[in-house]
mmCIF file of C-alpha atoms in Angstrom:
data_model
loop_
_atom_site.group_PDB
_atom_site.id
_atom_site.type_symbol
_atom_site.label_atom_id
_atom_site.label_comp_id
_atom_site.label_asym_id
_atom_site.label_seq_id
_atom_site.Cartn_x
_atom_site.Cartn_y
_atom_site.Cartn_z
ATOM 1 C CA UNK J 1 -0.337 14.261 61.184
ATOM 2 C CA UNK J 2 2.291 14.792 58.254
ATOM 3 C CA UNK J 3 5.942 13.677 58.466
ATOM 4 C CA UNK J 4 8.310 16.462 57.313
ATOM 5 C CA UNK J 5 11.662 15.816 55.845
ATOM 6 C CA UNK J 6 14.452 18.253 54.566
ATOM 7 C CA UNK J 7 15.804 17.186 51.617
ATOM 8 C CA UNK J 8 16.476 13.664 49.837
ATOM 9 C CA UNK J 9 18.852 12.321 52.377
ATOM 10 C CA UNK J 10 16.054 12.435 54.829
ATOM 11 C CA UNK J 11 13.836 11.087 52.616
ATOM 12 C CA UNK J 12 15.859 8.048 51.651
ATOM 13 C CA UNK J 13 16.014 7.318 55.460
ATOM 14 C CA UNK J 14 12.233 6.956 55.613
ATOM 15 C CA UNK J 15 12.504 3.958 53.043
ATOM 16 C CA UNK J 16 10.194 1.149 54.280
ATOM 17 C CA UNK J 17 8.473 3.197 56.877
ATOM 18 C CA UNK J 18 4.966 3.519 57.399
ATOM 19 C CA UNK J 19 3.742 7.278 56.659
ATOM 20 C CA UNK J 20 0.255 6.837 58.863
ATOM 21 C CA UNK J 21 -3.020 7.803 58.188
ATOM 22 C CA UNK J 22 -4.147 10.834 56.544
ATOM 23 C CA UNK J 23 -7.305 13.224 57.652
ATOM 24 C CA UNK J 24 -10.941 12.188 56.180
ATOM 25 C CA UNK J 25 -12.059 13.534 53.100
ATOM 26 C CA UNK J 26 -15.836 14.058 52.438
ATOM 27 C CA UNK J 27 -16.967 13.096 48.706
ATOM 28 C CA UNK J 28 -19.908 15.241 48.517
ATOM 29 C CA UNK J 29 -22.291 15.083 45.429
ATOM 30 C CA UNK J 30 -20.961 18.617 44.572
ATOM 31 C CA UNK J 31 -17.530 16.954 44.134
ATOM 32 C CA UNK J 32 -18.672 14.057 42.012
ATOM 33 C CA UNK J 33 -20.340 16.685 39.535
ATOM 34 C CA UNK J 34 -17.447 18.864 39.248
ATOM 35 C CA UNK J 35 -15.377 15.625 38.458
ATOM 36 C CA UNK J 36 -17.914 14.890 36.038
ATOM 37 C CA UNK J 37 -17.966 18.147 34.154
ATOM 38 C CA UNK J 38 -14.147 18.332 34.282
ATOM 39 C CA UNK J 39 -13.983 14.506 32.588
ATOM 40 C CA UNK J 40 -17.199 14.743 30.511
ATOM 41 C CA UNK J 41 -18.064 11.558 32.545
ATOM 42 C CA UNK J 42 -21.582 11.995 33.197
ATOM 43 C CA UNK J 43 -22.829 8.395 33.648
ATOM 44 C CA UNK J 44 -25.914 8.201 35.950
ATOM 45 C CA UNK J 45 -24.393 6.296 38.833
ATOM 46 C CA UNK J 46 -22.351 9.227 39.524
ATOM 47 C CA UNK J 47 -24.758 12.421 38.573
ATOM 48 C CA UNK J 48 -28.260 11.200 38.506
ATOM 49 C CA UNK J 49 -29.020 11.178 42.210
ATOM 50 C CA UNK J 50 -32.817 10.031 41.936
ATOM 51 C CA UNK J 51 -31.895 7.210 39.421
ATOM 52 C CA UNK J 52 -28.899 6.174 41.566
ATOM 53 C CA UNK J 53 -31.263 5.593 44.473
ATOM 54 C CA UNK J 54 -32.530 2.617 42.683
ATOM 55 C CA UNK J 55 -29.222 1.483 41.164
ATOM 56 C CA UNK J 56 -27.048 -1.357 42.273
ATOM 57 C CA UNK J 57 -25.557 0.849 45.041
ATOM 58 C CA UNK J 58 -28.537 2.500 46.477
ATOM 59 C CA UNK J 59 -26.781 5.806 45.854
ATOM 60 C CA UNK J 60 -24.668 8.023 43.507
ATOM 61 C CA UNK J 61 -20.917 6.804 43.853
ATOM 62 C CA UNK J 62 -17.751 8.480 43.036
ATOM 63 C CA UNK J 63 -15.852 7.879 39.881
ATOM 64 C CA UNK J 64 -13.073 5.210 40.553
ATOM 65 C CA UNK J 65 -11.063 7.928 39.239
ATOM 66 C CA UNK J 66 -12.166 10.367 40.890
ATOM 67 C CA UNK J 67 -11.016 8.571 44.131
ATOM 68 C CA UNK J 68 -7.604 8.080 42.746
ATOM 69 C CA UNK J 69 -7.230 11.620 42.224
ATOM 70 C CA UNK J 70 -7.710 12.386 45.917
ATOM 71 C CA UNK J 71 -4.630 10.273 46.698
ATOM 72 C CA UNK J 72 -2.770 13.618 46.012
ATOM 73 C CA UNK J 73 -4.244 15.696 48.915
ATOM 74 C CA UNK J 74 -4.520 12.733 50.793
ATOM 75 C CA UNK J 75 -0.851 12.168 50.537
ATOM 76 C CA UNK J 76 0.417 15.283 50.956
ATOM 77 C CA UNK J 77 -1.253 15.091 54.476
ATOM 78 C CA UNK J 78 1.064 12.194 55.115
ATOM 79 C CA UNK J 79 4.620 13.522 54.053
ATOM 80 C CA UNK J 80 6.035 16.809 53.415
ATOM 81 C CA UNK J 81 9.370 16.808 51.353
ATOM 82 C CA UNK J 82 11.043 20.166 51.571
ATOM 83 C CA UNK J 83 14.258 21.002 50.139
ATOM 84 C CA UNK J 84 13.285 20.138 46.436
ATOM 85 C CA UNK J 85 12.919 22.020 43.617
ATOM 86 C CA UNK J 86 10.207 20.079 41.997
ATOM 87 C CA UNK J 87 7.586 17.023 42.805
ATOM 88 C CA UNK J 88 6.340 15.374 39.914
ATOM 89 C CA UNK J 89 3.489 12.199 39.955
ATOM 90 C CA UNK J 90 5.646 9.859 37.653
ATOM 91 C CA UNK J 91 2.488 7.252 37.590
ATOM 92 C CA UNK J 92 1.474 4.184 39.029
ATOM 93 C CA UNK J 93 2.149 0.688 39.081
ATOM 94 C CA UNK J 94 -1.051 -0.921 40.461
ATOM 95 C CA UNK J 95 -4.496 0.136 41.415
ATOM 96 C CA UNK J 96 -7.649 -1.407 42.140
ATOM 97 C CA UNK J 97 -11.172 -0.198 43.276
ATOM 98 C CA UNK J 98 -12.506 -3.169 45.609
ATOM 99 C CA UNK J 99 -15.514 -0.832 47.008
ATOM 100 C CA UNK J 100 -17.494 1.975 45.581
ATOM 101 C CA UNK J 101 -17.572 5.125 47.276
ATOM 102 C CA UNK J 102 -20.973 6.383 47.941
ATOM 103 C CA UNK J 103 -21.787 10.157 48.008
ATOM 104 C CA UNK J 104 -21.555 11.598 51.317
ATOM 105 C CA UNK J 105 -18.873 9.119 52.487
ATOM 106 C CA UNK J 106 -15.525 9.838 53.897
ATOM 107 C CA UNK J 107 -12.276 8.495 52.730
ATOM 108 C CA UNK J 108 -8.571 8.262 54.125
ATOM 109 C CA UNK J 109 -5.408 7.399 53.417
ATOM 110 C CA UNK J 110 -3.061 4.982 54.780
ATOM 111 C CA UNK J 111 0.127 4.973 53.213
ATOM 112 C CA UNK J 112 3.747 3.171 53.374
ATOM 113 C CA UNK J 113 7.112 4.733 51.745
ATOM 114 C CA UNK J 114 8.083 1.148 50.082
ATOM 115 C CA UNK J 115 11.095 2.605 48.265
ATOM 116 C CA UNK J 116 13.135 5.267 47.333
ATOM 117 C CA UNK J 117 15.545 5.107 44.542
ATOM 118 C CA UNK J 118 18.097 7.396 42.782
ATOM 119 C CA UNK J 119 17.013 8.872 39.588
ATOM 120 C CA UNK J 120 19.035 11.434 37.350
ATOM 121 C CA UNK J 121 18.535 14.774 39.325
ATOM 122 C CA UNK J 122 16.782 13.536 42.157
ATOM 123 C CA UNK J 123 14.759 10.596 43.383
ATOM 124 C CA UNK J 124 11.698 8.270 42.778
ATOM 125 C CA UNK J 125 9.498 7.084 45.540
ATOM 126 C CA UNK J 126 7.200 4.189 45.798
ATOM 127 C CA UNK J 127 4.333 4.704 47.825
ATOM 128 C CA UNK J 128 1.854 1.559 48.954
ATOM 129 C CA UNK J 129 -1.181 3.282 49.326
ATOM 130 C CA UNK J 130 -4.870 2.304 50.616
ATOM 131 C CA UNK J 131 -8.022 4.648 50.329
ATOM 132 C CA UNK J 132 -10.194 3.649 53.260
ATOM 133 C CA UNK J 133 -13.944 4.218 53.463
ATOM 134 C CA UNK J 134 -15.193 5.391 56.900
ATOM 135 C CA UNK J 135 -17.303 2.071 58.235
ATOM 136 C CA UNK J 136 -16.687 0.054 55.206
ATOM 137 C CA UNK J 137 -15.173 -3.393 55.379
ATOM 138 C CA UNK J 138 -13.076 -3.114 51.811
ATOM 139 C CA UNK J 139 -11.139 0.112 50.727
ATOM 140 C CA UNK J 140 -12.148 2.359 47.951
ATOM 141 C CA UNK J 141 -8.560 1.906 46.443
ATOM 142 C CA UNK J 142 -5.379 -0.091 46.687
ATOM 143 C CA UNK J 143 -2.941 1.633 44.745
ATOM 144 C CA UNK J 144 1.189 1.928 44.229
ATOM 145 C CA UNK J 145 1.918 5.418 43.253
ATOM 146 C CA UNK J 146 5.362 6.624 42.174
ATOM 147 C CA UNK J 147 6.188 10.018 42.355
ATOM 148 C CA UNK J 148 9.685 11.876 41.740
ATOM 149 C CA UNK J 149 11.431 14.558 43.763
ATOM 150 C CA UNK J 150 14.206 16.882 42.006
ATOM 151 C CA UNK J 151 16.977 19.002 43.671
#
């Protein structure tokens, strides 16, 4: 369930808070193929279903950057910041991919609003995120994301 805040002052009050857990998103072969087409990365471990079954993971796996790109829809399910004019992805401090996401897996985000700091015209937030794989012992990604919200 999403936390909704109205404006920068309410957002600042959440600094250091757990944001909860997002809904699950299924990583389908169609999603993987679409990402491969968009990026030009058609490595067989992602798109060749038959060959990937014989590969090191036993099935096609999502691109690490596909998993990372799903942070945005997962994050928007955790925090809705209203009363701002612009929301911008500012980058990442850290990211690791401890476990591959096999086709058909479901992933979700566990998030924490680590910091909120003033920047000219708004604030920058730091979110500590873990993208979990349903039933897997290790997460798909562990990251620290930066976003800016302008008034």
